[in-house]
Each structure stands twice: as C-alpha cells, then as structure tokens.
PDB file of C-alpha atoms in Angstrom:
ATOM      1  CA  MET A   2       0.000   0.000   0.000  1.00 78.00           C
ATOM      2  CA  VAL A   3       1.094   3.573  -0.658  1.00 82.00           C
ATOM      3  CA  TYR A   4      -0.117   6.972   0.480  1.00 81.00           C
ATOM      4  CA  HIS A   5       0.031  10.291  -1.318  1.00 84.00           C
ATOM      5  CA  GLY A   6      -0.744  13.917  -0.573  1.00 86.00           C
ATOM      6  CA  GLY A   7      -0.002  17.295  -2.062  1.00 86.00           C
ATOM      7  CA  LEU A   8      -0.927  20.754  -3.276  1.00 86.00           C
ATOM      8  CA  GLN A   9      -2.118  21.793  -6.713  1.00 85.00           C
ATOM      9  CA  GLY A  10      -2.984  24.896  -8.677  1.00 82.00           C
ATOM     10  CA  GLY A  11      -4.352  25.632 -12.120  1.00 79.00           C
ATOM     11  CA  SER A  12      -6.763  27.482 -14.333  1.00 76.00           C
ATOM     12  CA  ILE A  13     -10.066  26.752 -16.031  1.00 72.00           C
ATOM     13  CA  GLU A  14     -10.036  26.486 -19.821  1.00 64.00           C
ATOM     14  CA  ASP A  15     -11.324  29.583 -21.687  1.00 58.00           C
ATOM     15  CA  GLU A  16     -11.848  31.403 -18.360  1.00 56.00           C
ATOM     16  CA  VAL A  17      -9.836  33.732 -16.176  1.00 55.00           C
ATOM     17  CA  GLU A  18     -10.635  31.781 -12.999  1.00 63.00           C
ATOM     18  CA  VAL A  19      -7.709  30.264 -11.148  1.00 71.00           C
ATOM     19  CA  PHE A  20      -7.730  27.814  -8.281  1.00 78.00           C
ATOM     20  CA  TRP A  21      -5.550  26.002  -5.796  1.00 81.00           C
ATOM     21  CA  GLY A  22      -6.278  22.919  -3.782  1.00 86.00           C
ATOM     22  CA  LEU A  23      -5.039  20.090  -1.619  1.00 87.00           C
ATOM     23  CA  GLY A  24      -5.720  16.391  -1.528  1.00 90.00           C
ATOM     24  CA  GLY A  25      -4.549  12.974  -0.499  1.00 89.00           C
ATOM     25  CA  GLY A  26      -5.349   9.299  -0.574  1.00 90.00           C
ATOM     26  CA  VAL A  27      -4.061   5.748  -0.698  1.00 91.00           C
ATOM     27  CA  GLY A  28      -3.098   3.296  -3.400  1.00 90.00           C
ATOM     28  CA  TYR A  29      -2.284  -0.331  -4.140  1.00 88.00           C
ATOM     29  CA  ILE A  30       0.910  -1.511  -5.850  1.00 85.00           C
ATOM     30  CA  LEU A  31       0.126  -3.931  -8.677  1.00 86.00           C
ATOM     31  CA  LYS A  32       3.780  -4.264  -9.730  1.00 82.00           C
ATOM     32  CA  ASP A  33       6.997  -2.498  -8.780  1.00 78.00           C
ATOM     33  CA  ASN A  34       6.223   0.568 -10.887  1.00 85.00           C
ATOM     34  CA  LEU A  35       2.487   0.258 -11.469  1.00 90.00           C
ATOM     35  CA  HIS A  36      -0.109   1.195  -8.884  1.00 88.00           C
ATOM     36  CA  LEU A  37      -3.764   2.100  -8.541  1.00 92.00           C
ATOM     37  CA  PHE A  38      -4.820   4.946  -6.266  1.00 93.00           C
ATOM     38  CA  THR A  39      -7.854   6.780  -4.958  1.00 94.00           C
ATOM     39  CA  GLY A  40      -8.324   9.905  -2.880  1.00 94.00           C
ATOM     40  CA  ILE A  41     -10.245  13.030  -1.985  1.00 94.00           C
ATOM     41  CA  GLY A  42      -9.472  16.659  -2.731  1.00 92.00           C
ATOM     42  CA  LEU A  43     -10.695  20.166  -1.996  1.00 90.00           C
ATOM     43  CA  ASP A  44     -10.215  23.063  -4.437  1.00 88.00           C
ATOM     44  CA  PHE A  45     -10.512  26.776  -3.665  1.00 85.00           C
ATOM     45  CA  ILE A  46     -11.658  28.451  -6.891  1.00 80.00           C
ATOM     46  CA  TYR A  47     -11.190  32.204  -7.232  1.00 74.00           C
ATOM     47  CA  VAL A  48     -14.072  33.708  -9.206  1.00 68.00           C
ATOM     48  CA  VAL A  49     -13.052  36.946 -10.916  1.00 60.00           C
ATOM     49  CA  PRO A  50     -15.837  39.543 -10.465  1.00 54.00           C
ATOM     50  CA  PRO A  51     -17.411  41.467 -13.357  1.00 52.00           C
ATOM     51  CA  ASN A  52     -15.597  44.514 -14.712  1.00 50.00           C
ATOM     52  CA  GLU A  53     -17.769  46.978 -12.792  1.00 48.00           C
ATOM     53  CA  SER A  54     -16.914  45.257  -9.507  1.00 47.00           C
ATOM     54  CA  ARG A  55     -13.164  44.900  -9.811  1.00 46.00           C
ATOM     55  CA  ASN A  56     -12.246  48.406  -8.648  1.00 48.00           C
ATOM     56  CA  MET A  57     -14.615  48.437  -5.680  1.00 49.00           C
ATOM     57  CA  LYS A  58     -14.099  47.507  -2.072  1.00 47.00           C
ATOM     58  CA  ASP A  59     -13.742  43.831  -1.274  1.00 44.00           C
ATOM     59  CA  ASP A  60     -17.076  43.697   0.545  1.00 45.00           C
ATOM     60  CA  SER A  61     -18.883  44.937  -2.563  1.00 47.00           C
ATOM     61  CA  TRP A  62     -18.391  41.613  -4.305  1.00 48.00           C
ATOM     62  CA  SER A  63     -19.252  38.625  -2.158  1.00 54.00           C
ATOM     63  CA  THR A  64     -18.616  35.714  -4.516  1.00 62.00           C
ATOM     64  CA  THR A  65     -14.837  35.735  -4.741  1.00 64.00           C
ATOM     65  CA  THR A  66     -14.098  32.141  -3.780  1.00 74.00           C
ATOM     66  CA  VAL A  67     -16.068  28.908  -3.984  1.00 79.00           C
ATOM     67  CA  LEU A  68     -15.110  25.555  -2.488  1.00 84.00           C
ATOM     68  CA  GLN A  69     -15.185  22.406  -4.575  1.00 88.00           C
ATOM     69  CA  PRO A  70     -14.785  18.964  -2.920  1.00 91.00           C
ATOM     70  CA  GLY A  71     -14.222  15.928  -5.097  1.00 93.00           C
ATOM     71  CA  PHE A  72     -13.099  12.312  -5.353  1.00 95.00           C
ATOM     72  CA  TYR A  73     -10.672  10.710  -7.791  1.00 94.00           C
ATOM     73  CA  SER A  74      -9.185   7.348  -8.761  1.00 95.00           C
ATOM     74  CA  GLY A  75      -6.499   6.474 -11.245  1.00 94.00           C
ATOM     75  CA  ILE A  76      -3.548   4.437 -12.416  1.00 95.00           C
ATOM     76  CA  GLN A  77       0.113   5.434 -12.722  1.00 94.00           C
ATOM     77  CA  TYR A  78       3.215   3.776 -14.155  1.00 94.00           C
ATOM     78  CA  ASN A  79       6.671   4.969 -13.097  1.00 92.00           C
ATOM     79  CA  ILE A  80       9.445   4.747 -15.686  1.00 92.00           C
ATOM     80  CA  ASN A  81      12.952   4.935 -14.210  1.00 90.00           C
ATOM     81  CA  ILE A  82      15.466   6.999 -16.141  1.00 91.00           C
ATOM     82  CA  ARG A  83      18.201   6.473 -13.581  1.00 88.00           C
ATOM     83  CA  TYR A  84      18.275   4.016 -10.681  1.00 83.00           C
ATOM     84  CA  ASN A  85      21.022   3.461  -8.088  1.00 83.00           C
ATOM     85  CA  LYS A  86      20.649  -0.092  -6.775  1.00 77.00           C
ATOM     86  CA  GLU A  87      22.971   0.420  -3.796  1.00 76.00           C
ATOM     87  CA  LEU A  88      21.240   3.553  -2.503  1.00 72.00           C
ATOM     88  CA  ARG A  89      17.907   2.598  -4.070  1.00 78.00           C
ATOM     89  CA  ARG A  90      17.607   6.159  -5.348  1.00 87.00           C
ATOM     90  CA  ARG A  91      15.868   6.873  -8.612  1.00 88.00           C
ATOM     91  CA  TRP A  92      14.330   9.519 -10.798  1.00 91.00           C
ATOM     92  CA  GLY A  93      12.204   9.352 -13.902  1.00 94.00           C
ATOM     93  CA  PHE A  94       8.832  10.169 -15.388  1.00 95.00           C
ATOM     94  CA  TYR A  95       5.358   8.650 -15.435  1.00 95.00           C
ATOM     95  CA  PRO A  96       2.047   8.730 -17.362  1.00 96.00           C
ATOM     96  CA  ASP A  97      -1.128   9.045 -15.316  1.00 95.00           C
ATOM     97  CA  LEU A  98      -4.850   8.505 -15.987  1.00 96.00           C
ATOM     98  CA  ARG A  99      -7.595   9.623 -13.582  1.00 95.00           C
ATOM     99  CA  VAL A 100     -11.361   9.707 -13.230  1.00 96.00           C
ATOM    100  CA  TYR A 101     -13.084  12.359 -11.103  1.00 95.00           C
ATOM    101  CA  PHE A 102     -16.414  12.791  -9.372  1.00 95.00           C
ATOM    102  CA  LEU A 103     -17.558  16.164  -8.003  1.00 93.00           C
ATOM    103  CA  PRO A 104     -20.636  15.420  -5.853  1.00 94.00           C
ATOM    104  CA  TYR A 105     -21.811  19.000  -5.396  1.00 90.00           C
ATOM    105  CA  LEU A 106     -21.063  21.910  -7.735  1.00 88.00           C
ATOM    106  CA  PRO A 107     -21.116  25.509  -6.404  1.00 85.00           C
ATOM    107  CA  ARG A 108     -24.473  27.095  -7.268  1.00 85.00           C
ATOM    108  CA  ARG A 109     -24.708  30.462  -5.430  1.00 81.00           C
ATOM    109  CA  ALA A 110     -23.430  33.840  -6.607  1.00 78.00           C
ATOM    110  CA  GLN A 111     -23.904  37.529  -5.908  1.00 76.00           C
ATOM    111  CA  TRP A 112     -23.087  40.430  -8.198  1.00 72.00           C
ATOM    112  CA  ILE A 113     -23.867  44.089  -8.817  1.00 69.00           C
ATOM    113  CA  GLU A 114     -27.043  44.498 -10.811  1.00 63.00           C
ATOM    114  CA  SER A 115     -27.131  48.308 -11.079  1.00 59.00           C
ATOM    115  CA  GLU A 116     -25.812  51.485  -9.549  1.00 61.00           C
ATOM    116  CA  VAL A 117     -27.137  55.005  -9.040  1.00 61.00           C
ATOM    117  CA  ILE A 118     -24.915  58.086  -8.758  1.00 63.00           C
ATOM    118  CA  ARG A 119     -26.353  61.245  -7.243  1.00 63.00           C
ATOM    119  CA  GLU A 120     -24.539  64.555  -7.317  1.00 61.00           C
ATOM    120  CA  GLU A 121     -25.436  67.210  -4.744  1.00 60.00           C
ATOM    121  CA  PRO A 122     -24.054  70.723  -5.224  1.00 57.00           C
ATOM    122  CA  VAL A 123     -22.378  72.465  -2.309  1.00 57.00           C
ATOM    123  CA  ALA A 124     -22.567  76.095  -1.254  1.00 57.00           C
ATOM    124  CA  PRO A 125     -20.454  78.499  -3.320  1.00 59.00           C
ATOM    125  CA  PRO A 126     -17.191  79.702  -1.774  1.00 60.00           C
ATOM    126  CA  ILE A 127     -17.280  82.658   0.604  1.00 63.00           C
ATOM    127  CA  PRO A 128     -15.839  85.847  -0.961  1.00 65.00           C
ATOM    128  CA  GLY A 129     -12.322  86.459   0.261  1.00 63.00           C
ATOM    129  CA  TYR A 130     -11.970  82.935   1.681  1.00 60.00           C
ATOM    130  CA  GLU A 131      -9.622  80.456   0.074  1.00 60.00           C
ATOM    131  CA  PRO A 132     -10.455  76.873   1.081  1.00 57.00           C
ATOM    132  CA  ARG A 133      -7.766  74.233   1.433  1.00 56.00           C
ATOM    133  CA  PHE A 134      -9.640  72.049  -1.028  1.00 54.00           C
ATOM    134  CA  PRO A 135     -11.641  73.249  -4.041  1.00 56.00           C
ATOM    135  CA  PHE A 136     -15.419  73.160  -3.813  1.00 54.00           C
ATOM    136  CA  GLY A 137     -17.250  70.724  -6.008  1.00 56.00           C
ATOM    137  CA  PRO A 138     -20.219  68.377  -6.192  1.00 59.00           C
ATOM    138  CA  VAL A 139     -20.672  65.647  -3.619  1.00 58.00           C
ATOM    139  CA  GLU A 140     -21.123  62.241  -5.235  1.00 62.00           C
ATOM    140  CA  GLU A 141     -23.214  59.519  -3.646  1.00 65.00           C
ATOM    141  CA  VAL A 142     -23.030  56.074  -5.210  1.00 64.00           C
ATOM    142  CA  ASN A 143     -25.633  53.409  -4.431  1.00 68.00           C
ATOM    143  CA  TYR A 144     -25.067  49.823  -5.508  1.00 67.00           C
ATOM    144  CA  TYR A 145     -27.769  47.192  -5.855  1.00 69.00           C
ATOM    145  CA  TYR A 146     -26.877  43.536  -5.615  1.00 72.00           C
ATOM    146  CA  HIS A 147     -28.393  40.506  -7.202  1.00 75.00           C
ATOM    147  CA  LYS A 148     -28.268  37.090  -5.545  1.00 79.00           C
ATOM    148  CA  ALA A 149     -29.070  33.869  -7.346  1.00 81.00           C
ATOM    149  CA  LYS A 150     -29.014  30.156  -6.660  1.00 85.00           C
ATOM    150  CA  GLY A 151     -28.838  27.543  -9.384  1.00 85.00           C
ATOM    151  CA  ARG A 152     -29.869  23.923  -9.530  1.00 87.00           C
ATOM    152  CA  SER A 153     -28.127  21.118  -7.671  1.00 89.00           C
ATOM    153  CA  ALA A 154     -25.691  19.259  -9.892  1.00 91.00           C
ATOM    154  CA  SER A 155     -22.649  16.988  -9.874  1.00 93.00           C
ATOM    155  CA  ASP A 156     -19.928  16.352 -12.427  1.00 93.00           C
ATOM    156  CA  PHE A 157     -17.894  13.424 -13.751  1.00 94.00           C
ATOM    157  CA  GLY A 158     -14.668  13.802 -15.684  1.00 93.00           C
ATOM    158  CA  TYR A 159     -11.363  12.236 -16.618  1.00 94.00           C
ATOM    159  CA  GLY A 160      -7.818  13.520 -16.588  1.00 94.00           C
ATOM    160  CA  ILE A 161      -4.748  12.754 -18.692  1.00 95.00           C
ATOM    161  CA  GLY A 162      -1.360  13.761 -17.378  1.00 95.00           C
ATOM    162  CA  GLY A 163       2.056  12.794 -16.197  1.00 95.00           C
ATOM    163  CA  GLY A 164       5.160  14.210 -14.656  1.00 95.00           C
ATOM    164  CA  PHE A 165       8.534  13.608 -13.076  1.00 95.00           C
ATOM    165  CA  PHE A 166       9.509  11.922  -9.820  1.00 94.00           C
ATOM    166  CA  ILE A 167      12.668  11.827  -7.704  1.00 94.00           C
ATOM    167  CA  GLY A 168      13.499   9.997  -4.475  1.00 92.00           C
ATOM    168  CA  ASN A 169      14.077   6.449  -3.298  1.00 87.00           C
ATOM    169  CA  TRP A 170      12.070   3.286  -3.763  1.00 79.00           C
ATOM    170  CA  ALA A 171       9.838   3.886  -0.736  1.00 82.00           C
ATOM    171  CA  ASN A 172       9.400   7.672  -0.748  1.00 89.00           C
ATOM    172  CA  TYR A 173       9.584  10.200  -3.563  1.00 90.00           C
ATOM    173  CA  LEU A 174       8.334  13.581  -4.759  1.00 93.00           C
ATOM    174  CA  GLN A 175       6.265  14.151  -7.896  1.00 94.00           C
ATOM    175  CA  ILE A 176       5.740  17.164 -10.145  1.00 95.00           C
ATOM    176  CA  HIS A 177       2.539  16.512 -12.058  1.00 93.00           C
ATOM    177  CA  PHE A 178       0.987  18.157 -15.129  1.00 94.00           C
ATOM    178  CA  GLU A 179      -2.575  17.365 -16.144  1.00 94.00           C
ATOM    179  CA  TYR A 180      -5.558  18.318 -18.261  1.00 92.00           C
ATOM    180  CA  ASN A 181      -9.007  17.147 -17.176  1.00 91.00           C
ATOM    181  CA  THR A 182     -12.576  17.637 -18.388  1.00 91.00           C
ATOM    182  CA  LEU A 183     -14.141  18.951 -15.163  1.00 89.00           C
ATOM    183  CA  ASN A 184     -16.286  22.087 -15.156  1.00 85.00           C
ATOM    184  CA  PRO A 185     -16.872  23.107 -11.505  1.00 85.00           C
ATOM    185  CA  LEU A 186     -18.411  26.495 -12.427  1.00 81.00           C
ATOM    186  CA  ARG A 187     -21.014  25.083 -14.818  1.00 83.00           C
ATOM    187  CA  VAL A 188     -24.017  25.862 -12.575  1.00 84.00           C
ATOM    188  CA  ILE A 189     -22.856  29.404 -11.752  1.00 79.00           C
ATOM    189  CA  SER A 190     -22.237  30.143 -15.429  1.00 77.00           C
ATOM    190  CA  GLU A 191     -25.851  29.129 -16.211  1.00 80.00           C
ATOM    191  CA  LEU A 192     -27.431  31.573 -13.729  1.00 78.00           C
ATOM    192  CA  GLU A 193     -29.882  33.934 -15.406  1.00 73.00           C
ATOM    193  CA  ASP A 194     -28.501  37.453 -16.001  1.00 67.00           C
ATOM    194  CA  TYR A 195     -25.054  36.502 -14.701  1.00 66.00           C
ATOM    195  CA  PRO A 196     -23.025  39.515 -15.910  1.00 59.00           C
ATOM    196  CA  ARG A 197     -19.976  37.692 -17.207  1.00 58.00           C
ATOM    197  CA  THR A 198     -19.141  36.120 -20.515  1.00 48.00           C
ATOM    198  CA  VAL A 199     -18.818  32.476 -19.548  1.00 49.00           C
ATOM    199  CA  SER A 200     -18.416  29.837 -22.209  1.00 51.00           C
ATOM    200  CA  GLY A 201     -19.532  26.975 -19.969  1.00 57.00           C
ATOM    201  CA  LYS A 202     -16.866  24.710 -21.452  1.00 63.00           C
ATOM    202  CA  GLY A 203     -15.287  22.143 -19.193  1.00 68.00           C
ATOM    203  CA  GLY A 204     -11.587  21.649 -18.740  1.00 82.00           C
ATOM    204  CA  GLN A 205      -8.828  22.401 -16.259  1.00 86.00           C
ATOM    205  CA  PHE A 206      -5.062  22.743 -16.551  1.00 88.00           C
ATOM    206  CA  ILE A 207      -3.319  21.584 -13.361  1.00 90.00           C
ATOM    207  CA  LEU A 208       0.171  21.718 -11.864  1.00 90.00           C
ATOM    208  CA  ARG A 209       0.537  19.509  -8.781  1.00 92.00           C
ATOM    209  CA  LEU A 210       3.338  18.869  -6.263  1.00 92.00           C
ATOM    210  CA  SER A 211       2.880  15.761  -4.138  1.00 92.00           C
ATOM    211  CA  GLY A 212       4.689  13.240  -2.001  1.00 91.00           C
ATOM    212  CA  VAL A 213       4.303   9.447  -2.242  1.00 90.00           C
ATOM    213  CA  GLY A 214       5.389   6.842   0.301  1.00 88.00           C
ATOM    214  CA  LEU A 215       4.903   3.247   1.352  1.00 81.00           C
ATOM    215  CA  LEU A 216       2.543   2.503   4.229  1.00 76.00           C
TER     216      LEU A 216
END
C-alpha cells in the first residue's frame, strides 16, 4: 500500500478563474512501478468579479471564492530513467490517468445588478476665503446587488497527465501536469442574467506537487 498527498494549482479552460487545492489518498501496488490509487481533494476556486466590480471595495463583491470537494481514482506507471541499486535512489517520469467525481457543484453567486450616482451641489465659496480644497459636487453612489441560486448538480470527468519523480524506492516527490474535463463552475455560469461572458466549457489545466510513500 502507498499513500500520497499534495498541493495543486491551475486554471479553467477559456476562463480567467484560477484555483488552488489540496488532496490525499491511498493506493495499491500492482507491480513495482504500477499502482492504482484513490483519494479526496478540496479546491478553492477564485471567481473573478465582473468589470464593474473589480475596482470596488472587497465587501462589494461577495462571490470571490467557492469551495469544490471531489473524489478521484487512477492508475500510474513509473518509468525509471536512472536508478542506483545500492542507494535505491531513482528519478524518472510517469504517465497518469484519472477519473473524477464532483458530488456538489457551487451554485450560489452575488453580483452588482445596477448602480445610481447622485450629485449634490455644495454652497459656493465665501468671498475672500480660500479653502484648502476646491469646492465641487458631492457624489453619492448606491449599488444594488443581485443574488441567485442555481440547480443542484454533480460532475464526472477524466484527466490525462504525467510528470517527473525523484526519491528512493519507498518515498519520492512528484511534479505533475494534467488536463481534465471537469467544469466546476457550470451551474454558476448558467445563472440567469449573470453579468460575465462564460463559455460553460469544461476543462482544467493543473500543476501539482505531491509526495508518495509506502505505508
């Protein structure tokens, strides 16, 4: 048996959203370099607000991050490029195939629906008095927010990737690159009047750093 755990980051295809996450699990060694694995992960997806919200205070845009839990299973085959039998140290590369299940997609969002700007004139300057700051209109900006909740949904997907590993026979580090077909923001992108151009396409590009060891 083996265990694994690590951190990952990436971006969603055709979108400006980025995310980072963590995960871990266990696996079973079929042969010396071939093993099956399964695990659970949690991603923190940063949702970029609409253009009119980006220059405002942080509390003006509530939906900045959504959490996405998920499960995965896969198979990996390590190919040694160099192996020291005496020290049992090795490094090499590996292909990796995974399947994913996201049981609950984020479905709530809040955004600015409209704004009203009122300008109130101030009293004219007093003759003979020079103020420290010039007189001008007083602006009052009112923002109106829209909240929406979409349908409950889940998502299945698969990932194709690989990477490099370095360490000894029992414990080693991995740098992993992957593309998968998941679309965690599908429900949010389908909300009526959502003020962003969202393609709704699935797909994630991932860079992952993880450690693997024998139990």
